[in-house]
Coordinates of C-alpha atoms in Angstrom, one line a residue:
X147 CA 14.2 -125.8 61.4
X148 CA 15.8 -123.4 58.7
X149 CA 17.4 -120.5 61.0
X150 CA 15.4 -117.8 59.1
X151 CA 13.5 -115.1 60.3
X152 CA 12.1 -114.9 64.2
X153 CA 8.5 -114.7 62.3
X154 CA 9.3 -117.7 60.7
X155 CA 10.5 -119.7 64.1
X156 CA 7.8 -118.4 66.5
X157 CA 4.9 -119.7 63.9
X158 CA 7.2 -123.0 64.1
X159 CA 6.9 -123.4 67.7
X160 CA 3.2 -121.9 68.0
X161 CA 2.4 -124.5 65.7
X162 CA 4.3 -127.5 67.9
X163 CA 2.1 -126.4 70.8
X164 CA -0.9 -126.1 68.5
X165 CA -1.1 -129.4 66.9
X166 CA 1.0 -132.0 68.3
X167 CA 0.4 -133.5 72.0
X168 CA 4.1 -135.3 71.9
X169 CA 5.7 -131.9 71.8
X170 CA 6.2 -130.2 75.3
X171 CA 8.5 -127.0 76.0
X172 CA 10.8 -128.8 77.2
X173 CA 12.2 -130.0 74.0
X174 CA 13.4 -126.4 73.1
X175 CA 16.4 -127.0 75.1
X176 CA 18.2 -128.0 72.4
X177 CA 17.3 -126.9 68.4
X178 CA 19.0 -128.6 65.5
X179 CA 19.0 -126.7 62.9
X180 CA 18.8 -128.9 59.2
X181 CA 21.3 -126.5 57.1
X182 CA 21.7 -127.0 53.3
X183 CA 24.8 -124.9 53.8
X184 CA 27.6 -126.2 56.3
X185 CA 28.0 -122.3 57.5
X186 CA 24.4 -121.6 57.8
X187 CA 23.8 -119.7 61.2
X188 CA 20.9 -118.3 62.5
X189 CA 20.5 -114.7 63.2
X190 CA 21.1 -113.1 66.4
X191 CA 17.4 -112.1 67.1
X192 CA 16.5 -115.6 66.1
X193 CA 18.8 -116.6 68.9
X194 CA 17.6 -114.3 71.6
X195 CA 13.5 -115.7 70.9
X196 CA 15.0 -118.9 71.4
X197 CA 16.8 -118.2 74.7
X198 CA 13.6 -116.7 75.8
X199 CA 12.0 -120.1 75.5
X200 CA 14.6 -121.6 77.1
X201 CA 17.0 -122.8 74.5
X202 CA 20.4 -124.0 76.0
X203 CA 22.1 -125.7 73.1
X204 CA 21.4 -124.8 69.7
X205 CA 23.2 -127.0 66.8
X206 CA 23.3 -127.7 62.9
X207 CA 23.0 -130.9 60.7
X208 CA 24.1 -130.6 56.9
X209 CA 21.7 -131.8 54.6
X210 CA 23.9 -133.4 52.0
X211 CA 22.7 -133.3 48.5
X212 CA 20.1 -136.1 47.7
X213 CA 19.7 -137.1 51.6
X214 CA 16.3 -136.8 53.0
X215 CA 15.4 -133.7 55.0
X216 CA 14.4 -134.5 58.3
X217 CA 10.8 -133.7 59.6
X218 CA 9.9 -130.6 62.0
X219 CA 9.2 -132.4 65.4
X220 CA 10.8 -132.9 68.4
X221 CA 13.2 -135.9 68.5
X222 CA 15.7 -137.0 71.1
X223 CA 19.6 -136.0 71.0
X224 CA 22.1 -139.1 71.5
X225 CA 26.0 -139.1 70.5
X226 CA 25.4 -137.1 67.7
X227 CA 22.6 -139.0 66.3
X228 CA 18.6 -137.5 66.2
X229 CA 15.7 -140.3 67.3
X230 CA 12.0 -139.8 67.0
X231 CA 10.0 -139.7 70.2
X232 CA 6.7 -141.1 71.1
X233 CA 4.1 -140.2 74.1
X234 CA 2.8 -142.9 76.1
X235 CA -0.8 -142.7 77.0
X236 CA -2.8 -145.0 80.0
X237 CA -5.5 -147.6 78.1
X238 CA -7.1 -147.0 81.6
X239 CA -10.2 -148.7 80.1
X240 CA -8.0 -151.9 79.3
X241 CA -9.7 -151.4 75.6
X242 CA -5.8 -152.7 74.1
X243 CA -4.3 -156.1 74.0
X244 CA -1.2 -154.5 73.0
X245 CA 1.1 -151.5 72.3
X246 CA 2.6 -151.3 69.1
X247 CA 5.8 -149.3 67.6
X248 CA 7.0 -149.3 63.6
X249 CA 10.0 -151.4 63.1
X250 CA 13.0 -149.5 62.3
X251 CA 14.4 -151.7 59.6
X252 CA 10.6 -151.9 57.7
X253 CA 7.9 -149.0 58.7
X254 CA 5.3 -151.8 57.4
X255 CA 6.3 -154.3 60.3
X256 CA 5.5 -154.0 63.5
X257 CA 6.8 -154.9 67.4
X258 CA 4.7 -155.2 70.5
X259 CA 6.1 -152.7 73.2
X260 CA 6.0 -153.9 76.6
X261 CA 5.6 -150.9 78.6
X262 CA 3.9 -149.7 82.0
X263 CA 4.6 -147.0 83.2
X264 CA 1.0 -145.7 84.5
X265 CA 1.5 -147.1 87.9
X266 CA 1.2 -144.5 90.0
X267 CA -2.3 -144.4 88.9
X268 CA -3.1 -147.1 86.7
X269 CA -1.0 -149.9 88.0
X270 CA -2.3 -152.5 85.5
X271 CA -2.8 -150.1 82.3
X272 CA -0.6 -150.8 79.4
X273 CA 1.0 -147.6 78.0
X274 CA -0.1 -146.7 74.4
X275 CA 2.7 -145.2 72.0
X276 CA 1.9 -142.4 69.8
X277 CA 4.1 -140.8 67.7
X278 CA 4.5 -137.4 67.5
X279 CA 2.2 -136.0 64.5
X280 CA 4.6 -133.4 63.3
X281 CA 6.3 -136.2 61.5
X282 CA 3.7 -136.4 58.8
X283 CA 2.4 -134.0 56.4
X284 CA -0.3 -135.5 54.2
X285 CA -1.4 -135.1 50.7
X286 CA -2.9 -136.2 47.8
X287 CA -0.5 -139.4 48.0
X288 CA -0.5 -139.8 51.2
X289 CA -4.1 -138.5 52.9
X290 CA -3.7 -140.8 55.8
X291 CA -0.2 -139.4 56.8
X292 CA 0.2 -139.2 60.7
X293 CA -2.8 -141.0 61.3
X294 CA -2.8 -143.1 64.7
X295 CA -4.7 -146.1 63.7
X296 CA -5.6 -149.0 66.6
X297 CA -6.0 -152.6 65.3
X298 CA -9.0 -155.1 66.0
X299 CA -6.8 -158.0 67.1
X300 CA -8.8 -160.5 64.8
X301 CA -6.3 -158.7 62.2
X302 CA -3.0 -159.8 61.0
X303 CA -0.4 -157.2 61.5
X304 CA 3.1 -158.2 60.7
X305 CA 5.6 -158.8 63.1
X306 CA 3.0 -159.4 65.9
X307 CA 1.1 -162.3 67.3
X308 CA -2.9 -162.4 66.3
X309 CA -4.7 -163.7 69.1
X310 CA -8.2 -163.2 68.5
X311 CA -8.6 -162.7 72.6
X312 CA -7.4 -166.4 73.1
X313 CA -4.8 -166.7 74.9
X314 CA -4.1 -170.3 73.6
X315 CA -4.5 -169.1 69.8
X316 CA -1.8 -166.3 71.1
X317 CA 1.0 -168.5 72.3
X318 CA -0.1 -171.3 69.3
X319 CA 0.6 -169.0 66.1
X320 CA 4.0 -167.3 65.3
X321 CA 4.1 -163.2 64.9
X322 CA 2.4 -163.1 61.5
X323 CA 4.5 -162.9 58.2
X324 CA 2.3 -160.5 56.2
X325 CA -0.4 -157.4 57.7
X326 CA -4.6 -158.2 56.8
X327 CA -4.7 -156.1 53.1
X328 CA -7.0 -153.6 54.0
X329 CA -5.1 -152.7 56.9
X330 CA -1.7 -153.1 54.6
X331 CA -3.6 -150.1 52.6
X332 CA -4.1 -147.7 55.3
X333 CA -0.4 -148.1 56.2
X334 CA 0.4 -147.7 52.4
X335 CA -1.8 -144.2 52.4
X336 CA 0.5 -142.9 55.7
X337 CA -1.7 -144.5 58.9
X338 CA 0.4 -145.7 61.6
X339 CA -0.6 -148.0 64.2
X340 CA 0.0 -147.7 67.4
X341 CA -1.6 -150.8 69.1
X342 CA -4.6 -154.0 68.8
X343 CA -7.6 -153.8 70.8
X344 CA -9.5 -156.4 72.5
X345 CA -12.3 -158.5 70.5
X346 CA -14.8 -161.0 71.7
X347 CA -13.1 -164.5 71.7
X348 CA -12.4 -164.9 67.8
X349 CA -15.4 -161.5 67.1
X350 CA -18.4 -164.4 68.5
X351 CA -21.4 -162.9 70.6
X352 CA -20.5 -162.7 74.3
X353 CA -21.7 -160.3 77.3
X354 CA -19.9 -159.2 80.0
X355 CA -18.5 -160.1 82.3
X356 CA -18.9 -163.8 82.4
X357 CA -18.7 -164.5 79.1
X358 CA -15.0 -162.7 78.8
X359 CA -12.8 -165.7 79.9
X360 CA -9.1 -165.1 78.6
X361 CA -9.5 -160.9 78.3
X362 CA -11.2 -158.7 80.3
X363 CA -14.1 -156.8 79.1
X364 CA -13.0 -153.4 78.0
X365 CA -14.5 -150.8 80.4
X366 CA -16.9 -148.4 78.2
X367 CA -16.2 -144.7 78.9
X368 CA -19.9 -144.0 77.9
X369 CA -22.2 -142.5 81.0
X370 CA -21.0 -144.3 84.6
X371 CA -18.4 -146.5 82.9
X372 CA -19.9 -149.9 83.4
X373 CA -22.2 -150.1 80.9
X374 CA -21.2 -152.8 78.2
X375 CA -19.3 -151.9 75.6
X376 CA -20.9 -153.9 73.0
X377 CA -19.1 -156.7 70.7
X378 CA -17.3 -157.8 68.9
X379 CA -14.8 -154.9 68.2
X380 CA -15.6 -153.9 72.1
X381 CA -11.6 -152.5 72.2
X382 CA -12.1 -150.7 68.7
X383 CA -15.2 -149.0 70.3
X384 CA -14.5 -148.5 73.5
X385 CA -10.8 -147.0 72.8
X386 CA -12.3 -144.4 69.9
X387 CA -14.4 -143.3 72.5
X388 CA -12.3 -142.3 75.3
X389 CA -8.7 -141.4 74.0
X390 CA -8.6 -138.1 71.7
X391 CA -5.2 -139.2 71.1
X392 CA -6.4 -142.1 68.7
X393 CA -8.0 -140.9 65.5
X394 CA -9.5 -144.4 64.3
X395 CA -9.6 -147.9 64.7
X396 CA -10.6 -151.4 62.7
X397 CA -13.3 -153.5 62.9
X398 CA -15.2 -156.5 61.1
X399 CA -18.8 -156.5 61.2
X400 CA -20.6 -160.1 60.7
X401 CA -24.1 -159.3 62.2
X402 CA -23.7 -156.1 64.1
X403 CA -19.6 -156.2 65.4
X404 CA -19.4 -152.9 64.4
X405 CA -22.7 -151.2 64.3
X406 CA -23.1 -152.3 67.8
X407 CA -20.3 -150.4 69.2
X408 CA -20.5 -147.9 67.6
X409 CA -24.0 -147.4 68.6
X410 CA -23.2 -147.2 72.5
X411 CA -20.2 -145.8 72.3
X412 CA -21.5 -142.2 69.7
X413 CA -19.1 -143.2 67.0
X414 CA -19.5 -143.0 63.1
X415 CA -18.9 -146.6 61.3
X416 CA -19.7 -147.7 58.5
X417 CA -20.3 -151.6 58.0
X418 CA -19.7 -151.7 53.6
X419 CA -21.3 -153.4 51.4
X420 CA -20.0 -157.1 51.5
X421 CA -17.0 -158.0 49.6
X422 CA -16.1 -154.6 49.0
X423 CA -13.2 -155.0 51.3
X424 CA -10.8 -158.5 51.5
X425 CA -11.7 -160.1 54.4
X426 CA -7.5 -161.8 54.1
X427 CA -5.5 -161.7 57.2
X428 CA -8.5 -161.9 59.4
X429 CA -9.7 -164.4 61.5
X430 CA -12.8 -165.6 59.6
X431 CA -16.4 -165.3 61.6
X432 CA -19.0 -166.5 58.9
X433 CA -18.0 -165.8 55.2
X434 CA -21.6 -165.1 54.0
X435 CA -21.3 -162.0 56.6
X436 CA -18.1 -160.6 56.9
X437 CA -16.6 -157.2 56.3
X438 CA -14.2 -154.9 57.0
X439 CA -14.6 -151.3 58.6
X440 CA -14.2 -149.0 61.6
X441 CA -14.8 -146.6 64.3
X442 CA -14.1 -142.8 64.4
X443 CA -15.1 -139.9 66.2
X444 CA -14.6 -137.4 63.0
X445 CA -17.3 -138.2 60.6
X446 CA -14.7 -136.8 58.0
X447 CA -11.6 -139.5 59.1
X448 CA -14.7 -142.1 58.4
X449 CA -14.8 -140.5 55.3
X450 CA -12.2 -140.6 54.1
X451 CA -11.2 -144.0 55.0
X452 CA -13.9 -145.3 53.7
X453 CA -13.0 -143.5 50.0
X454 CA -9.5 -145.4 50.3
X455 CA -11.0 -148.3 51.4
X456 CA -13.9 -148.8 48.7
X457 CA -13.0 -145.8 46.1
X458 CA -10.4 -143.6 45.3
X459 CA -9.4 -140.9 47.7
X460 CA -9.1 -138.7 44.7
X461 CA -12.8 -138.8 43.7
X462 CA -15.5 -136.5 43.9
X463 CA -17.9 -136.7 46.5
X464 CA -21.3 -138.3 46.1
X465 CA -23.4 -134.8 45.8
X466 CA -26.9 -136.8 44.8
X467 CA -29.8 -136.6 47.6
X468 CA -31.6 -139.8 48.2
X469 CA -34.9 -139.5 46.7
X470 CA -36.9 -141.8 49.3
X471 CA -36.3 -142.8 52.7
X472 CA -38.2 -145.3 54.2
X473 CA -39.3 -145.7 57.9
X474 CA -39.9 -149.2 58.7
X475 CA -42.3 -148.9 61.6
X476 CA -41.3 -152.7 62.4
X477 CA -38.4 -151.3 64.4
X478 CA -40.3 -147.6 65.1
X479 CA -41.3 -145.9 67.5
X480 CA -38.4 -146.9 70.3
X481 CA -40.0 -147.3 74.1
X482 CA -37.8 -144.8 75.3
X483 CA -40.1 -141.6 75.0
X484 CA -36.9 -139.9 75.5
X485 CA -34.7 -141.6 72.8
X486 CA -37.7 -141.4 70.7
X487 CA -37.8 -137.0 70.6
X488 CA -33.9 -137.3 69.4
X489 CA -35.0 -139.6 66.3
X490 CA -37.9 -137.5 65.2
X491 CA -36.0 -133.9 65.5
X492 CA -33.5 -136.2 63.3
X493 CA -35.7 -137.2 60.7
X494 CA -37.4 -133.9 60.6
X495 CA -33.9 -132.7 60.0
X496 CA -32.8 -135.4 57.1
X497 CA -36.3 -134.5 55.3
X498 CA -35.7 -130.9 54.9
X499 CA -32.2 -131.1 54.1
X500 CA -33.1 -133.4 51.3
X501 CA -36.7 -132.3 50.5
X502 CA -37.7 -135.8 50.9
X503 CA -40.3 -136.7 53.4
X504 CA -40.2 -140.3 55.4
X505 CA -42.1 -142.9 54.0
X506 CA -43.6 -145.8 56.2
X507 CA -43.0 -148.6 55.6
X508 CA -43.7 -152.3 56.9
X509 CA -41.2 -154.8 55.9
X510 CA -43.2 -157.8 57.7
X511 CA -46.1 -156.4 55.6
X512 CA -44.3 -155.8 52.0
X513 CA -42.6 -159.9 52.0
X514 CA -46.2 -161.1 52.6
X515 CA -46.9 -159.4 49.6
X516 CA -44.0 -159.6 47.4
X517 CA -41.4 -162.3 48.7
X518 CA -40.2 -164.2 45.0
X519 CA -40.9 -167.4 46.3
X520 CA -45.0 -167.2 46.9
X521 CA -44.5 -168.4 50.9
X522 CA -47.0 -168.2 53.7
X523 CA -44.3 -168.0 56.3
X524 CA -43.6 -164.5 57.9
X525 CA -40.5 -162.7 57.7
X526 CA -39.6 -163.7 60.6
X527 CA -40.7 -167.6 60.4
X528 CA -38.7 -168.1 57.1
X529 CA -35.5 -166.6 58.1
X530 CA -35.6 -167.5 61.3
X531 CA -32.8 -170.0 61.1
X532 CA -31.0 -168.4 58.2
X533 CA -28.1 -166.6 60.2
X534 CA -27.0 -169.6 62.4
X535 CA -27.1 -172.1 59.4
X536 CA -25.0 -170.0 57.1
X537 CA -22.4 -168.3 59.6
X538 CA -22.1 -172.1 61.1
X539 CA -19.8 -173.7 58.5
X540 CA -16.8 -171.0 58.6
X541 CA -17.1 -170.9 62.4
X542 CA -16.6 -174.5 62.5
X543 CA -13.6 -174.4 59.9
X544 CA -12.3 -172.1 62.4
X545 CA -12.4 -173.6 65.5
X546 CA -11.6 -176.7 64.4
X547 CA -8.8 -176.1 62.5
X548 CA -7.3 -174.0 65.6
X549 CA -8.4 -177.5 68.0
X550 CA -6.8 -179.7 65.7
X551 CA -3.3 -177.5 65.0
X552 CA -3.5 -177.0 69.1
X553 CA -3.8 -180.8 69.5
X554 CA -0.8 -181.8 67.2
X555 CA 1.7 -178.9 69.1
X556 CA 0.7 -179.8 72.8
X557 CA -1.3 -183.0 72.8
X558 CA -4.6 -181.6 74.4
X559 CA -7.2 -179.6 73.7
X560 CA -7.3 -175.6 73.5
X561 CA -9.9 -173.5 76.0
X562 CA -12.8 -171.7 74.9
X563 CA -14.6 -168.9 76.7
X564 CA -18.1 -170.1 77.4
X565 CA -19.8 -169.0 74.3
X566 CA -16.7 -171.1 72.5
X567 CA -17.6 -174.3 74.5
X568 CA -21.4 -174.2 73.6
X569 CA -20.6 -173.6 69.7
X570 CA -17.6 -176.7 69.5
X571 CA -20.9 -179.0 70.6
X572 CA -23.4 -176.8 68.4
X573 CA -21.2 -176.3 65.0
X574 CA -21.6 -179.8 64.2
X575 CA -24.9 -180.0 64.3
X576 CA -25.3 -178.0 61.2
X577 CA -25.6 -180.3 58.0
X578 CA -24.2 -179.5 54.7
X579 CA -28.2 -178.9 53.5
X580 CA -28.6 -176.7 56.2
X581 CA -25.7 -174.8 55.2
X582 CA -27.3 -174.8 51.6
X583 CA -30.5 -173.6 52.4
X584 CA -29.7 -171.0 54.2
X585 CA -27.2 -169.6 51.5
X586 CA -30.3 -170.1 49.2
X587 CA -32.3 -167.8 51.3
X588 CA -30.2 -165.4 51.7
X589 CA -29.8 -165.3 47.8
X590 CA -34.2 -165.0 48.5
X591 CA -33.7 -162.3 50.7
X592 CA -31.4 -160.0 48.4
X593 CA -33.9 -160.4 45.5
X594 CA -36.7 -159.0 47.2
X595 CA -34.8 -156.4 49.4
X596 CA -33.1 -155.1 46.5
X597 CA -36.7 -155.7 43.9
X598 CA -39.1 -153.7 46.9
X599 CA -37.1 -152.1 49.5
X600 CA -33.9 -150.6 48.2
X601 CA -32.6 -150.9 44.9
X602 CA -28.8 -151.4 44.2
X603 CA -26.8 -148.1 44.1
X604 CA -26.0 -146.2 41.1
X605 CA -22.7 -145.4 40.5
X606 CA -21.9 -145.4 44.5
X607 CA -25.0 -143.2 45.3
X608 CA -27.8 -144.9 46.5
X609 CA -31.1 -143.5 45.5
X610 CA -33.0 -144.3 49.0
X611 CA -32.7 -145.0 53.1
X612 CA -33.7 -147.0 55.5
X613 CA -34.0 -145.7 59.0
X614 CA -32.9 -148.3 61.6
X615 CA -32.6 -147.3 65.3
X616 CA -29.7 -148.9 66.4
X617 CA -29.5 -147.9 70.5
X618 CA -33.3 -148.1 72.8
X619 CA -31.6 -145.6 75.7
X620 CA -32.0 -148.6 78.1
X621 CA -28.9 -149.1 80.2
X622 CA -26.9 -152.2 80.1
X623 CA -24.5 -152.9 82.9
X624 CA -21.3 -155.2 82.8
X625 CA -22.3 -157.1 86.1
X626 CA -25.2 -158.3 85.1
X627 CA -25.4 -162.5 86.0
X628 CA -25.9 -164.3 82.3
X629 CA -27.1 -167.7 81.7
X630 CA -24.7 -169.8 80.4
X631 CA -24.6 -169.1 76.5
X632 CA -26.9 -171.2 74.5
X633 CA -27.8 -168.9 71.6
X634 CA -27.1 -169.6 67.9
X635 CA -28.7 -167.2 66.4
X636 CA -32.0 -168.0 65.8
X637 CA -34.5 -165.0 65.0
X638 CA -35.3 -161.9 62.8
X639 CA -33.8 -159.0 63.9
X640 CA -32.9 -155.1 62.9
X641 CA -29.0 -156.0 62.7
X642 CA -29.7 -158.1 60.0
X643 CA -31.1 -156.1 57.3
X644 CA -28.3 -155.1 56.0
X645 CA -26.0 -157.9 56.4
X646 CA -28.7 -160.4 54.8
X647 CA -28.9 -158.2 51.8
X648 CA -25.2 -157.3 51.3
X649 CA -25.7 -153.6 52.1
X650 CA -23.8 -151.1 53.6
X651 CA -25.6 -149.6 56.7
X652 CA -24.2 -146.7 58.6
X653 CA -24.2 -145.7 62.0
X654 CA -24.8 -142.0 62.9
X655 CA -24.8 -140.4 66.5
X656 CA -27.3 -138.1 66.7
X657 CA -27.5 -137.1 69.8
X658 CA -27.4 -138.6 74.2
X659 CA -30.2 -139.4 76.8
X660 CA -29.0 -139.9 80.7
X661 CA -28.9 -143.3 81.4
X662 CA -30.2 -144.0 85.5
X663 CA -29.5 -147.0 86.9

């Protein structure tokens, strides 16, 4: 504070109680004043409005000349020396693996903090550190600034362990040495983390609650709370969508590890275009498929994270209207009459704000017609194996490589959830031409997505959309009994549009139906 005028100090505090949840009353106890001047003193005035809010103590700290000035916020007093203070929130959803604080030697390395403190209430709820937002003021340098950031735990952070929701992967690998780059640049632009959230084991397809071995399933806070939250970045999703004190969080998105989430959970994500994003630091899924992203409430965070991310934050926004969308009436209309209503008041929407009217469009219909390589098969028959057979050789490299360095440290082998188990006896089945045929096809696939369905964007503005429904408003509980897993992959389905042509595909919440048991 500069001990100005009582104007100047009441919009201080108003502004404390305003925008930062760290800051309570209570820390007016005590003000430190930062003084240029070694005999700076505050008016008497400004004195009585602080006694009024309960200001015992009031003290002064010289700025020396070139010495940093120290932020507005509320900090703690010890021996002289000013400390800045976090608020610990319940994950009473269990959507976190960890909580996370800044190292005080490096703000780019990071320490797990081992705190509970919830029990009253939440006996077995870690307690989430945020920092108080007052410390950050962002700009054109830094437009993250202040920005409480969770991490999928698939993600290298450094000074932390990556587990990928194995515990034996956990204990195997030391804290990493280096954070994921794309996370690295969200810290660079002023985001701060303040924990990892769970994944499916290594971001694989599994179903609660069987399936979730070493972790529990996050809880969703969507409807009764036990519906599934969706995979793999269930944490990512499920945390965005019940704690206003978290403002986004990371994801990867193979074949629907983001869009998925987001879908259940109402969130904004945006799965990018692939390899817009370095997939380093991450525990790799299927290299054909994956990419970087994540989850917010605020289309505008999304926004603007995804300008940092894939652009310049400093650009102009994309201003150009598509000039087609397309409505693939493969995936339309959904059962739900209900969920149905909320789609068309959408679309009616989306065509008068752009003047563009839906077109329908059959996409089983238009590769009969136009697919570049003259076949007979369906859509569906000719890529039916293409997403197991081209994911299969990374997943392999990773699980074997993680077997084999768990073998040489303890002499036996590591555990696998379920889903784990059935692809360490599936993986190898997958030949080397089976690998290479379905990289060919999906080389097929962007030809004649990109030659009749959607052209490649312009300058970053895509000239058409495709509609996808993402959610069918049928419930889908965590205790429901599951066969043992013994799915690839094998099929044609809506999630893989956009991952089989290398597009980016968005997720918009448009609106909520009850959900009955």
């Amino acid at each position: 504070m500069d001990p100005t005028t009582t104007l100047y100090v009441r919009d201080i505090i108003a502004a404390f109680s305003s925008e930062d949840d760290v800051w309570s009353s209570g820390f007016l106890e005590t003000v430190v004043f930062d003084c240029s001047l070694s005999n700076a003193q505050p008016a008497e005035d400004v004195l009585d409005l602080l006694r009024e809010h309960g200001t015992r103590n009031v003290s002064f700290r010289r700025q020396f000349a070139g010495e940093q000035r120290l932020s507005w916020g509320p900090y703690w007093l010890e021996n002289k020396h000013l400390y800045k203070v976090s608020r610990l929130y319940s994950d009473d959803i269990d959507a976190f693996v960890m909580s996370t604080i800044p190292s005080e030697e490096d703000p780019f390395e990071y320490r797990p903090l081992g705190v509970a403190i919830h029990g009253k209430y939440n006996p077995a709820s870690l307690s989430i550190a945020v920092p108080s937002r007052m410390y950050y003021k962002r700009s054109a340098e830094f437009p993250l600034a202040g920005l409480r950031i969770a991490v999928k735990d698939n993600m290298d952070l450094q000074g932390v362990r990556t587990g990928g929701s194995s515990r034996d992967y956990t204990r195997l690998y030391p804290p990493s040495n280096e954070t994921a780059p794309a996370v690295r640049k969200l810290l660079e632009l002023g985001a701060v983390v303040v924990g990892k959230t769970k994944t499916t084991q290594f971001a694989d397809t599994e179903w609660p609650t069987a399936d979730w071995v070493d972790v529990h399933t996050p809880f969703s806070p969507r409807a009764d709370g036990y519906q599934s939250p969706s995979g793999s970045s269930a944490g990512s999703g499920a945390a965005m969508a019940a704690f206003e004190w978290l403002d986004f969080a990371t994801g990867t998105d193979g074949c629907g590890s983001l869009r998925s989430p987001a879908a259940v959970e109402g969130l904004f994500s945006l799965r990018p275009s692939h390899g817009a994003t370095s997939m380093e630091g991450i525990i790799p899924w299927g290299a054909e498929f994956d990419t970087f992203g994540g989850l917010a409430r605020d289309a505008a965070i999304l926004e603007t994270i995804s300008r940092v991310l894939h652009g310049s934050h400093s650009s102009d926004a994309c201003t150009r209207k598509p000039q087609k969308i397309f409505y693939p009436n493969d995936f339309w209309p959904v059962a739900q009459e209900s969920q149905q209503t909320l789609f068309d008041i959408f679309v009616a929407r989306l065509e008068t704000y752009t003047g563009t009217k839906c077109l329908p469009i059959n996409l089983a219909d238009n590769w009969r017609e136009n697919n570049p390589v003259g076949t007979d098969k369906s859509l569906a028959e000719y890529f039916n194996s293409t997403l197991p057979w081209a994911y299969a050789k990374t997943q392999y490299q990773t699980y074997k490589t993680f077997e084999d360095d768990y073998i040489n440290t303890h002499g036996s082998t590591p555990y696998f959830n379920p889903e784990g188990q059935f692809k360490m006896s599936w993986l190898p089945t997958v030949t080397a031409a089976m690998h290479e045929q379905a990289i060919k096809q999906l080389g097929i696939f962007q030809e004649w997505f990109e030659g009749n369905i959607i052209p490649p964007s312009k300058e970053g503005e895509s000239e058409a959309l495709l509609l996808i429904p993402w959610t069918t408003g049928r419930p889908d509980y965590r205790d429901i009994y599951r066969d043992k897993p013994d799915w690839a992959g094998y099929g044609w389905f809506y999630y893989m549009v956009a991952p089989f042509a290398k597009a980016p595909e968005a997720i918009l919440p448009i609106g909520q139906t009850s959900c009955l048991r």
